[in-house]
Amino acid sequence: MPNRYKSDIYVAYIVVISNIIIPNGDTMREEDMINDIVKEGYNIFKKQYVAFIVGTVIALLGMIFIITIPPLIFGIYFMCIKSIKGEEIQISDVFKGFNYFITSWVLFIVGFIAIVVGLIFLVIPGLLLMVLFQYAIAVAILENRGAISSLKRSYEIGKKNFAFSLVLWILMAVIESVGGLTRIGVLITIPFTALCVSLATHKLTANTKAA
């Protein structure tokens, strides 16, 4: 089956999942927003999928060194945000994450400690922080913020849009799980989920005034 048709089937599967996990009624707005983000993310991804996939391969290979993990993850998000702005991405853009080396490490360490502490004590607080902190990387790049400021801003955005943020987080987790099961699928799911989260962050930051 041609790759293009496989991609069409894949995104259709994702949209179906989003329709299943989002209840009807009061959350219709969240459903519309999620579906719009998934579709928009897919349209952006398919236009530059080669750069996204190769960039992800390079990032994954580079992550054999622990010290490069946070900046390379930032690099994937940098590619996503650049594409959202309508710019053509380059494979080398994945290395732009090293421009955020200190920010990426501080963000990951502080966020990780906060989440682990929440999981150890009551579990639910840790899970909630995962939901609320999901925008932090994109915020750091979009708004040129430091690590702590990005975490606070992400928390603020997530809290004000909690229903949407929870559904988005669950959907992204499902997509990542599917990619993990197919192994090579992570080359699609990693950049695609980062793209969806970046799109959501871009939309929510525009609607949520910074503190």
mmCIF file with all atom_site columns, N, CA and C in Angstrom, residues 149-187:
data_model
loop_
_atom_site.group_PDB
_atom_site.id
_atom_site.type_symbol
_atom_site.label_atom_id
_atom_site.label_alt_id
_atom_site.label_comp_id
_atom_site.label_asym_id
_atom_site.label_entity_id
_atom_site.label_seq_id
_atom_site.pdbx_PDB_ins_code
_atom_site.Cartn_x
_atom_site.Cartn_y
_atom_site.Cartn_z
_atom_site.occupancy
_atom_site.B_iso_or_equiv
_atom_site.pdbx_formal_charge
_atom_site.auth_seq_id
_atom_site.auth_comp_id
_atom_site.auth_asym_id
_atom_site.auth_atom_id
_atom_site.pdbx_PDB_model_num
ATOM 1   N N  . SER A 1 149 ? 9.668   29.834 33.874 1.00 0.00 ? 149 SER A N  1
ATOM 2   C CA . SER A 1 149 ? 8.596   30.658 33.317 1.00 0.00 ? 149 SER A CA 1
ATOM 3   C C  . SER A 1 149 ? 7.731   29.853 32.350 1.00 0.00 ? 149 SER A C  1
ATOM 4   N N  . SER A 1 150 ? 8.357   28.977 31.578 1.00 0.00 ? 150 SER A N  1
ATOM 5   C CA . SER A 1 150 ? 7.615   28.143 30.615 1.00 0.00 ? 150 SER A CA 1
ATOM 6   C C  . SER A 1 150 ? 6.721   27.144 31.331 1.00 0.00 ? 150 SER A C  1
ATOM 7   N N  . LEU A 1 151 ? 7.234   26.560 32.404 1.00 0.00 ? 151 LEU A N  1
ATOM 8   C CA . LEU A 1 151 ? 6.429   25.613 33.187 1.00 0.00 ? 151 LEU A CA 1
ATOM 9   C C  . LEU A 1 151 ? 5.236   26.322 33.825 1.00 0.00 ? 151 LEU A C  1
ATOM 10  N N  . LYS A 1 152 ? 5.472   27.516 34.357 1.00 0.00 ? 152 LYS A N  1
ATOM 11  C CA . LYS A 1 152 ? 4.386   28.283 34.974 1.00 0.00 ? 152 LYS A CA 1
ATOM 12  C C  . LYS A 1 152 ? 3.338   28.670 33.933 1.00 0.00 ? 152 LYS A C  1
ATOM 13  N N  . ARG A 1 153 ? 3.810   29.108 32.781 1.00 0.00 ? 153 ARG A N  1
ATOM 14  C CA . ARG A 1 153 ? 2.898   29.511 31.701 1.00 0.00 ? 153 ARG A CA 1
ATOM 15  C C  . ARG A 1 153 ? 2.092   28.316 31.210 1.00 0.00 ? 153 ARG A C  1
ATOM 16  N N  . SER A 1 154 ? 2.749   27.167 31.056 1.00 0.00 ? 154 SER A N  1
ATOM 17  C CA . SER A 1 154 ? 2.059   25.950 30.631 1.00 0.00 ? 154 SER A CA 1
ATOM 18  C C  . SER A 1 154 ? 1.006   25.554 31.661 1.00 0.00 ? 154 SER A C  1
ATOM 19  N N  . TYR A 1 155 ? 1.371   25.656 32.938 1.00 0.00 ? 155 TYR A N  1
ATOM 20  C CA . TYR A 1 155 ? 0.436   25.336 34.026 1.00 0.00 ? 155 TYR A CA 1
ATOM 21  C C  . TYR A 1 155 ? -0.793  26.242 33.943 1.00 0.00 ? 155 TYR A C  1
ATOM 22  N N  . GLU A 1 156 ? -0.539  27.512 33.719 1.00 0.00 ? 156 GLU A N  1
ATOM 23  C CA . GLU A 1 156 ? -1.624  28.496 33.620 1.00 0.00 ? 156 GLU A CA 1
ATOM 24  C C  . GLU A 1 156 ? -2.555  28.181 32.448 1.00 0.00 ? 156 GLU A C  1
ATOM 25  N N  . ILE A 1 157 ? -1.965  27.891 31.293 1.00 0.00 ? 157 ILE A N  1
ATOM 26  C CA . ILE A 1 157 ? -2.754  27.572 30.099 1.00 0.00 ? 157 ILE A CA 1
ATOM 27  C C  . ILE A 1 157 ? -3.554  26.294 30.310 1.00 0.00 ? 157 ILE A C  1
ATOM 28  N N  . GLY A 1 158 ? -2.885  25.269 30.851 1.00 0.00 ? 158 GLY A N  1
ATOM 29  C CA . GLY A 1 158 ? -3.549  23.990 31.083 1.00 0.00 ? 158 GLY A CA 1
ATOM 30  C C  . GLY A 1 158 ? -4.693  24.098 32.074 1.00 0.00 ? 158 GLY A C  1
ATOM 31  N N  . LYS A 1 159 ? -4.488  24.903 33.118 1.00 0.00 ? 159 LYS A N  1
ATOM 32  C CA . LYS A 1 159 ? -5.516  25.079 34.146 1.00 0.00 ? 159 LYS A CA 1
ATOM 33  C C  . LYS A 1 159 ? -6.745  25.788 33.581 1.00 0.00 ? 159 LYS A C  1
ATOM 34  N N  . LYS A 1 160 ? -6.521  26.797 32.750 1.00 0.00 ? 160 LYS A N  1
ATOM 35  C CA . LYS A 1 160 ? -7.637  27.555 32.178 1.00 0.00 ? 160 LYS A CA 1
ATOM 36  C C  . LYS A 1 160 ? -8.358  26.782 31.075 1.00 0.00 ? 160 LYS A C  1
ATOM 37  N N  . ASN A 1 161 ? -7.693  25.791 30.526 1.00 0.00 ? 161 ASN A N  1
ATOM 38  C CA . ASN A 1 161 ? -8.282  24.975 29.448 1.00 0.00 ? 161 ASN A CA 1
ATOM 39  C C  . ASN A 1 161 ? -8.159  23.500 29.817 1.00 0.00 ? 161 ASN A C  1
ATOM 40  N N  . PHE A 1 162 ? -8.579  23.169 31.040 1.00 0.00 ? 162 PHE A N  1
ATOM 41  C CA . PHE A 1 162 ? -8.270  21.842 31.572 1.00 0.00 ? 162 PHE A CA 1
ATOM 42  C C  . PHE A 1 162 ? -8.942  20.706 30.804 1.00 0.00 ? 162 PHE A C  1
ATOM 43  N N  . ALA A 1 163 ? -10.218 20.840 30.485 1.00 0.00 ? 163 ALA A N  1
ATOM 44  C CA . ALA A 1 163 ? -10.926 19.758 29.781 1.00 0.00 ? 163 ALA A CA 1
ATOM 45  C C  . ALA A 1 163 ? -10.246 19.460 28.449 1.00 0.00 ? 163 ALA A C  1
ATOM 46  N N  . PHE A 1 164 ? -9.935  20.510 27.719 1.00 0.00 ? 164 PHE A N  1
ATOM 47  C CA . PHE A 1 164 ? -9.249  20.352 26.437 1.00 0.00 ? 164 PHE A CA 1
ATOM 48  C C  . PHE A 1 164 ? -7.868  19.725 26.633 1.00 0.00 ? 164 PHE A C  1
ATOM 49  N N  . SER A 1 165 ? -7.134  20.230 27.618 1.00 0.00 ? 165 SER A N  1
ATOM 50  C CA . SER A 1 165 ? -5.772  19.748 27.866 1.00 0.00 ? 165 SER A CA 1
ATOM 51  C C  . SER A 1 165 ? -5.751  18.279 28.252 1.00 0.00 ? 165 SER A C  1
ATOM 52  N N  . LEU A 1 166 ? -6.721  17.860 29.049 1.00 0.00 ? 166 LEU A N  1
ATOM 53  C CA . LEU A 1 166 ? -6.798  16.461 29.469 1.00 0.00 ? 166 LEU A CA 1
ATOM 54  C C  . LEU A 1 166 ? -7.059  15.554 28.272 1.00 0.00 ? 166 LEU A C  1
ATOM 55  N N  . VAL A 1 167 ? -8.017  15.946 27.449 1.00 0.00 ? 167 VAL A N  1
ATOM 56  C CA . VAL A 1 167 ? -8.352  15.141 26.270 1.00 0.00 ? 167 VAL A CA 1
ATOM 57  C C  . VAL A 1 167 ? -7.171  15.094 25.300 1.00 0.00 ? 167 VAL A C  1
ATOM 58  N N  . LEU A 1 168 ? -6.519  16.235 25.104 1.00 0.00 ? 168 LEU A N  1
ATOM 59  C CA . LEU A 1 168 ? -5.357  16.285 24.214 1.00 0.00 ? 168 LEU A CA 1
ATOM 60  C C  . LEU A 1 168 ? -4.260  15.354 24.721 1.00 0.00 ? 168 LEU A C  1
ATOM 61  N N  . TRP A 1 169 ? -3.991  15.404 26.006 1.00 0.00 ? 169 TRP A N  1
ATOM 62  C CA . TRP A 1 169 ? -2.934  14.573 26.604 1.00 0.00 ? 169 TRP A CA 1
ATOM 63  C C  . TRP A 1 169 ? -3.241  13.089 26.439 1.00 0.00 ? 169 TRP A C  1
ATOM 64  N N  . ILE A 1 170 ? -4.497  12.711 26.690 1.00 0.00 ? 170 ILE A N  1
ATOM 65  C CA . ILE A 1 170 ? -4.901  11.308 26.541 1.00 0.00 ? 170 ILE A CA 1
ATOM 66  C C  . ILE A 1 170 ? -4.748  10.865 25.088 1.00 0.00 ? 170 ILE A C  1
ATOM 67  N N  . LEU A 1 171 ? -5.215  11.702 24.167 1.00 0.00 ? 171 LEU A N  1
ATOM 68  C CA . LEU A 1 171 ? -5.133  11.352 22.749 1.00 0.00 ? 171 LEU A CA 1
ATOM 69  C C  . LEU A 1 171 ? -3.687  11.207 22.289 1.00 0.00 ? 171 LEU A C  1
ATOM 70  N N  . MET A 1 172 ? -2.829  12.133 22.714 1.00 0.00 ? 172 MET A N  1
ATOM 71  C CA . MET A 1 172 ? -1.417  12.052 22.333 1.00 0.00 ? 172 MET A CA 1
ATOM 72  C C  . MET A 1 172 ? -0.767  10.795 22.915 1.00 0.00 ? 172 MET A C  1
ATOM 73  N N  . ALA A 1 173 ? -1.172  10.421 24.132 1.00 0.00 ? 173 ALA A N  1
ATOM 74  C CA . ALA A 1 173 ? -0.640  9.204  24.756 1.00 0.00 ? 173 ALA A CA 1
ATOM 75  C C  . ALA A 1 173 ? -1.066  7.967  23.974 1.00 0.00 ? 173 ALA A C  1
ATOM 76  N N  . VAL A 1 174 ? -2.318  7.961  23.510 1.00 0.00 ? 174 VAL A N  1
ATOM 77  C CA . VAL A 1 174 ? -2.822  6.837  22.712 1.00 0.00 ? 174 VAL A CA 1
ATOM 78  C C  . VAL A 1 174 ? -2.047  6.734  21.401 1.00 0.00 ? 174 VAL A C  1
ATOM 79  N N  . ILE A 1 175 ? -1.843  7.864  20.755 1.00 0.00 ? 175 ILE A N  1
ATOM 80  C CA . ILE A 1 175 ? -1.109  7.877  19.487 1.00 0.00 ? 175 ILE A CA 1
ATOM 81  C C  . ILE A 1 175 ? 0.314   7.371  19.684 1.00 0.00 ? 175 ILE A C  1
ATOM 82  N N  . GLU A 1 176 ? 0.971   7.845  20.746 1.00 0.00 ? 176 GLU A N  1
ATOM 83  C CA . GLU A 1 176 ? 2.341   7.401  21.025 1.00 0.00 ? 176 GLU A CA 1
ATOM 84  C C  . GLU A 1 176 ? 2.385   5.906  21.306 1.00 0.00 ? 176 GLU A C  1
ATOM 85  N N  . SER A 1 177 ? 1.359   5.400  21.985 1.00 0.00 ? 177 SER A N  1
ATOM 86  C CA . SER A 1 177 ? 1.295   3.965  22.282 1.00 0.00 ? 177 SER A CA 1
ATOM 87  C C  . SER A 1 177 ? 1.179   3.149  21.003 1.00 0.00 ? 177 SER A C  1
ATOM 88  N N  . VAL A 1 178 ? 0.362   3.622  20.081 1.00 0.00 ? 178 VAL A N  1
ATOM 89  C CA . VAL A 1 178 ? 0.211   2.941  18.791 1.00 0.00 ? 178 VAL A CA 1
ATOM 90  C C  . VAL A 1 178 ? 1.545   2.938  18.047 1.00 0.00 ? 178 VAL A C  1
ATOM 91  N N  . GLY A 1 179 ? 2.224   4.066  18.069 1.00 0.00 ? 179 GLY A N  1
ATOM 92  C CA . GLY A 1 179 ? 3.524   4.150  17.415 1.00 0.00 ? 179 GLY A CA 1
ATOM 93  C C  . GLY A 1 179 ? 4.535   3.217  18.044 1.00 0.00 ? 179 GLY A C  1
ATOM 94  N N  . GLY A 1 180 ? 4.479   3.091  19.373 1.00 0.00 ? 180 GLY A N  1
ATOM 95  C CA . GLY A 1 180 ? 5.389   2.196  20.073 1.00 0.00 ? 180 GLY A CA 1
ATOM 96  C C  . GLY A 1 180 ? 5.147   0.742  19.741 1.00 0.00 ? 180 GLY A C  1
ATOM 97  N N  . LEU A 1 181 ? 3.891   0.381  19.533 1.00 0.00 ? 181 LEU A N  1
ATOM 98  C CA . LEU A 1 181 ? 3.553   -1.007 19.202 1.00 0.00 ? 181 LEU A CA 1
ATOM 99  C C  . LEU A 1 181 ? 4.078   -1.392 17.825 1.00 0.00 ? 181 LEU A C  1
ATOM 100 N N  . THR A 1 182 ? 4.067   -0.453 16.917 1.00 0.00 ? 182 THR A N  1
ATOM 101 C CA . THR A 1 182 ? 4.528   -0.738 15.554 1.00 0.00 ? 182 THR A CA 1
ATOM 102 C C  . THR A 1 182 ? 6.017   -0.438 15.373 1.00 0.00 ? 182 THR A C  1
ATOM 103 N N  . ARG A 1 183 ? 6.662   0.010  16.443 1.00 0.00 ? 183 ARG A N  1
ATOM 104 C CA . ARG A 1 183 ? 8.099   0.319  16.463 1.00 0.00 ? 183 ARG A CA 1
ATOM 105 C C  . ARG A 1 183 ? 8.488   1.430  15.498 1.00 0.00 ? 183 ARG A C  1
ATOM 106 N N  . ILE A 1 184 ? 8.517   1.116  14.226 1.00 0.00 ? 184 ILE A N  1
ATOM 107 C CA . ILE A 1 184 ? 8.911   2.141  13.254 1.00 0.00 ? 184 ILE A CA 1
ATOM 108 C C  . ILE A 1 184 ? 7.888   3.267  13.210 1.00 0.00 ? 184 ILE A C  1
ATOM 109 N N  . GLY A 1 185 ? 6.706   3.000  13.740 1.00 0.00 ? 185 GLY A N  1
ATOM 110 C CA . GLY A 1 185 ? 5.653   4.010  13.762 1.00 0.00 ? 185 GLY A CA 1
ATOM 111 C C  . GLY A 1 185 ? 6.015   5.229  14.581 1.00 0.00 ? 185 GLY A C  1
ATOM 112 N N  . VAL A 1 186 ? 6.969   5.084  15.513 1.00 0.00 ? 186 VAL A N  1
ATOM 113 C CA . VAL A 1 186 ? 7.359   6.233  16.334 1.00 0.00 ? 186 VAL A CA 1
ATOM 114 C C  . VAL A 1 186 ? 7.985   7.336  15.489 1.00 0.00 ? 186 VAL A C  1
ATOM 115 N N  . LEU A 1 187 ? 8.498   6.970  14.329 1.00 0.00 ? 187 LEU A N  1
ATOM 116 C CA . LEU A 1 187 ? 9.084   7.981  13.449 1.00 0.00 ? 187 LEU A CA 1
ATOM 117 C C  . LEU A 1 187 ? 8.013   8.928  12.913 1.00 0.00 ? 187 LEU A C  1
#
